mmCIF file of C-alpha atoms in Angstrom:
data_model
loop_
_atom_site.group_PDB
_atom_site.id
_atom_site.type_symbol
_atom_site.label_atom_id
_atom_site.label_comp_id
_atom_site.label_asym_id
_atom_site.label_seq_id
_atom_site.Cartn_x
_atom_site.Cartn_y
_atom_site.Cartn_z
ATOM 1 C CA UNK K 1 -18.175 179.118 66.932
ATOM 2 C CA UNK K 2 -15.849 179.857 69.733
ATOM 3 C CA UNK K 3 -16.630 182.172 72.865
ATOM 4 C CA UNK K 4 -15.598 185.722 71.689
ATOM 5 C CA UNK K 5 -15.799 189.390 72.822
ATOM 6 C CA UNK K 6 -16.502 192.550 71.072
ATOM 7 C CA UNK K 7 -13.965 194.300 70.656
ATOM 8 C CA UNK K 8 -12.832 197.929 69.367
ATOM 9 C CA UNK K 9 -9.739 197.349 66.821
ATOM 10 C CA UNK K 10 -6.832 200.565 66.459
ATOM 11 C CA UNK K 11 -8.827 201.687 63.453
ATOM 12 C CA UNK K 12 -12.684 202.214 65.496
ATOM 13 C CA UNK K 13 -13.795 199.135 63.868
ATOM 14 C CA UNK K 14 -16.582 196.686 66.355
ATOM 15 C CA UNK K 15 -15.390 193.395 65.802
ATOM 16 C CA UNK K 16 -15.751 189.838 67.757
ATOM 17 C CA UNK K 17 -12.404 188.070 68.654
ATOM 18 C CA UNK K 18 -12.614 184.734 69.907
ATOM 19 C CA UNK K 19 -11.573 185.229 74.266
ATOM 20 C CA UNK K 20 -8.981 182.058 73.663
ATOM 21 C CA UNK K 21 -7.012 184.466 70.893
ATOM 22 C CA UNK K 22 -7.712 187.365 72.327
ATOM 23 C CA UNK K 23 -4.409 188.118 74.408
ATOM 24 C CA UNK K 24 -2.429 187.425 71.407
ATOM 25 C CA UNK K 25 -4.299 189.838 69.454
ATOM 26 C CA UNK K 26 -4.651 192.558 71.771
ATOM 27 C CA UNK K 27 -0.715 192.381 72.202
ATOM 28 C CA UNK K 28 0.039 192.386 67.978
ATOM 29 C CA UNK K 29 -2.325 195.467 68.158
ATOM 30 C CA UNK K 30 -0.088 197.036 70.750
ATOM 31 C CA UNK K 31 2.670 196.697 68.776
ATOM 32 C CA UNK K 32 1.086 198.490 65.621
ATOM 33 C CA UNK K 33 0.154 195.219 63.963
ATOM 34 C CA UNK K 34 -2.956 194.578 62.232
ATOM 35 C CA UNK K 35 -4.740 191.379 62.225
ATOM 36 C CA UNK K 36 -7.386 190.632 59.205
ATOM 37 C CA UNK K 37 -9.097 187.769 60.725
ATOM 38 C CA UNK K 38 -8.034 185.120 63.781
ATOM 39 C CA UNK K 39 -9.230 181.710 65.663
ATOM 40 C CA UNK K 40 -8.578 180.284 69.007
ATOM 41 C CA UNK K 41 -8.779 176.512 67.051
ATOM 42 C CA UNK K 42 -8.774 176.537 62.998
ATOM 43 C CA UNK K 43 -8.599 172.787 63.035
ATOM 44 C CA UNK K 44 -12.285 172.871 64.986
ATOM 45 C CA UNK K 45 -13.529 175.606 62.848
ATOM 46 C CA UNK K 46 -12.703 173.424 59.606
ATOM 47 C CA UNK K 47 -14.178 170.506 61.045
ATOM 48 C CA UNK K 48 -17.238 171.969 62.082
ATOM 49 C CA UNK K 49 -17.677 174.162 58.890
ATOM 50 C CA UNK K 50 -17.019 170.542 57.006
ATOM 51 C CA UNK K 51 -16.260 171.932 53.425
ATOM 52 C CA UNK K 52 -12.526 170.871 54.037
ATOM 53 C CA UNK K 53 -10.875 167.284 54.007
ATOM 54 C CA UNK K 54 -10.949 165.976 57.369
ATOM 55 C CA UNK K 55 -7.443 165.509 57.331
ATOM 56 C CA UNK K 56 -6.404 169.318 56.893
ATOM 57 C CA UNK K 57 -8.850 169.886 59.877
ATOM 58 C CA UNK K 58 -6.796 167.471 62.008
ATOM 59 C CA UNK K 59 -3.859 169.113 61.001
ATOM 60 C CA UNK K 60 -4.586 172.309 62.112
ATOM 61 C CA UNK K 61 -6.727 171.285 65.536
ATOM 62 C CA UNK K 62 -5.858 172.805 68.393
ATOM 63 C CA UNK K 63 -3.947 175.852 66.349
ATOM 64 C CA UNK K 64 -4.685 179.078 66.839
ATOM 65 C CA UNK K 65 -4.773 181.548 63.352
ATOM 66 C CA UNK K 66 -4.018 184.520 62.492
ATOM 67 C CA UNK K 67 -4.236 186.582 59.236
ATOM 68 C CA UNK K 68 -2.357 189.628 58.816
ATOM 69 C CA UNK K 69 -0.588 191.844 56.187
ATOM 70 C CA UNK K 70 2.273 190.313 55.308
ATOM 71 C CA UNK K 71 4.921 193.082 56.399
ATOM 72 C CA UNK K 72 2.882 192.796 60.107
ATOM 73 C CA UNK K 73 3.100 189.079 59.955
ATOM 74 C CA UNK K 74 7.123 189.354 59.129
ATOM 75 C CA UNK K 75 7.445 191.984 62.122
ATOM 76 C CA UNK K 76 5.701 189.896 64.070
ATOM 77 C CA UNK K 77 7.313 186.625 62.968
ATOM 78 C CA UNK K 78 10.616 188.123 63.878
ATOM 79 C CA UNK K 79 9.629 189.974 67.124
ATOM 80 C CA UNK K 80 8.818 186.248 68.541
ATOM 81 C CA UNK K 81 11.970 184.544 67.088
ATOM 82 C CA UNK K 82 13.803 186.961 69.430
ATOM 83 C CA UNK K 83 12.622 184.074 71.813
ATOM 84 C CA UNK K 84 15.082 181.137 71.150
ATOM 85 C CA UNK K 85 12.519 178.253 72.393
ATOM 86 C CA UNK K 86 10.283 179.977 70.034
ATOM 87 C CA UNK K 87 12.702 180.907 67.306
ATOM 88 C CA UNK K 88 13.256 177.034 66.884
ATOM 89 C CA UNK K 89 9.215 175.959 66.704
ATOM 90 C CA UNK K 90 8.622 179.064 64.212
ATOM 91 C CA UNK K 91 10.217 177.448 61.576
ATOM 92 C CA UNK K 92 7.266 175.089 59.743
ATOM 93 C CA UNK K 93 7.837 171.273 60.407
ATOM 94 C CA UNK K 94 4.122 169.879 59.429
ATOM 95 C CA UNK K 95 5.403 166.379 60.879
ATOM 96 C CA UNK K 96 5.623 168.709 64.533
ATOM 97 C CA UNK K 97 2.719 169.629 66.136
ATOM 98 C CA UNK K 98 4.193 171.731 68.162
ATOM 99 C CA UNK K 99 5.785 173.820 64.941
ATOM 100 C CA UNK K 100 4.244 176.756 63.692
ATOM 101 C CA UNK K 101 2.805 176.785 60.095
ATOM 102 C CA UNK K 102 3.364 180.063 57.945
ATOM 103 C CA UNK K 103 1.781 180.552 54.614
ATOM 104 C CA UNK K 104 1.903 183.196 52.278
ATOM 105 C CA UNK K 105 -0.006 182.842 48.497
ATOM 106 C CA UNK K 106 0.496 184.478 45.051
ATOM 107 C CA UNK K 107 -2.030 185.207 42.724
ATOM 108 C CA UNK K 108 -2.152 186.039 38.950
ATOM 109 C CA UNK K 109 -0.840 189.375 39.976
ATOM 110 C CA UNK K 110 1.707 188.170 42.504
ATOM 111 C CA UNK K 111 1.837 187.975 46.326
ATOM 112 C CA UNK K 112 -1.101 188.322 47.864
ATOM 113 C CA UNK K 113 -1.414 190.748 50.387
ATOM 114 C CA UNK K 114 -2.057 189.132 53.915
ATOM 115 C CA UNK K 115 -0.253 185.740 55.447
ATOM 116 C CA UNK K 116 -1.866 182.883 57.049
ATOM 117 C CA UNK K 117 -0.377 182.255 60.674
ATOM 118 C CA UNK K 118 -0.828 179.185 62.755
ATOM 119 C CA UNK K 119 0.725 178.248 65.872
ATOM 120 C CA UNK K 120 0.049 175.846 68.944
ATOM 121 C CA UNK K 121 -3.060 177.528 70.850
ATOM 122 C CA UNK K 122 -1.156 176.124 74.058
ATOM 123 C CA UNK K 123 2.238 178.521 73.013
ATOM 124 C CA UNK K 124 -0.182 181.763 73.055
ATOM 125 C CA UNK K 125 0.883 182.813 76.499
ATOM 126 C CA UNK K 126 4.720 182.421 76.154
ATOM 127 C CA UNK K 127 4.264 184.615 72.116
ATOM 128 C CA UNK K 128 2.077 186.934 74.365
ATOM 129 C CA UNK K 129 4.922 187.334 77.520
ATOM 130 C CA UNK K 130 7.625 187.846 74.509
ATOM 131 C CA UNK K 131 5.603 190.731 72.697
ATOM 132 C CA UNK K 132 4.932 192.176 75.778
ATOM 133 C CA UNK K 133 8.671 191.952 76.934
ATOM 134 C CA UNK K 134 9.628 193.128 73.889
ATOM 135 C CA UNK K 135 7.748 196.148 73.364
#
């Protein structure tokens, strides 16, 4: 739904990443990290899909997302918390829109293996700048 580019992940994989996400992305992979799936805007891709409650589409407009194994997402996590502006918004406040929302999920065998990352689409170039600096 967004503008995207093909793209060729670590593993040789052809895949399209939407261009608003992309320089987060590109920087996780330069770290090691994996990503399973990402959006530049989740809350426009559940509103336009329309299977979800309006409201959780509001909720998470103008968010970018990011799925990743959950030991990637942690690293990750705690690579931009090195950031103390960002350390602050990382932890979830759903009544902030300018928090970060972090979601892991069990299943009848336990924790399921990926976590569900969303974070202000406007904060991509300061997490981008702080993986970069960090790396």
């Amino acid at each position: 739904m967004h503008p995207s580019r093909l793209v060729t992940t670590p593993a040789g994989e052809r895949v399209d990443v939407d261009e608003g996400i992309w320089p987060l992305v590109s920087a996780l992979w330069a770290r090691g990290w994996t990503t399973v799936g990402s959006c530049q805007d989740m809350g426009e891709a559940i509103g336009r899909a329309g299977a979800a409650p309006p409201a959780l589409a509001e909720l998470q407009r103008g968010r970018a997302w990011l799925k990743m194994p959950n030991a990637h997402a942690d690293a990750f996590l705690a690579a931009a918390a090195q950031d103390p502006e960002l350390a602050v918004l990382i932890r979830p406040r759903l009544d902030r829109p300018d928090h970060w929302h972090c979601y892991t999920q069990r299943g009848p065998a336990g924790l399921l293996p990926n976590a569900q990352i969303y974070l202000p689409a406007s904060q991509i170039g300061r997490v981008v700048a702080v993986l970069r600096a960090g790396a």
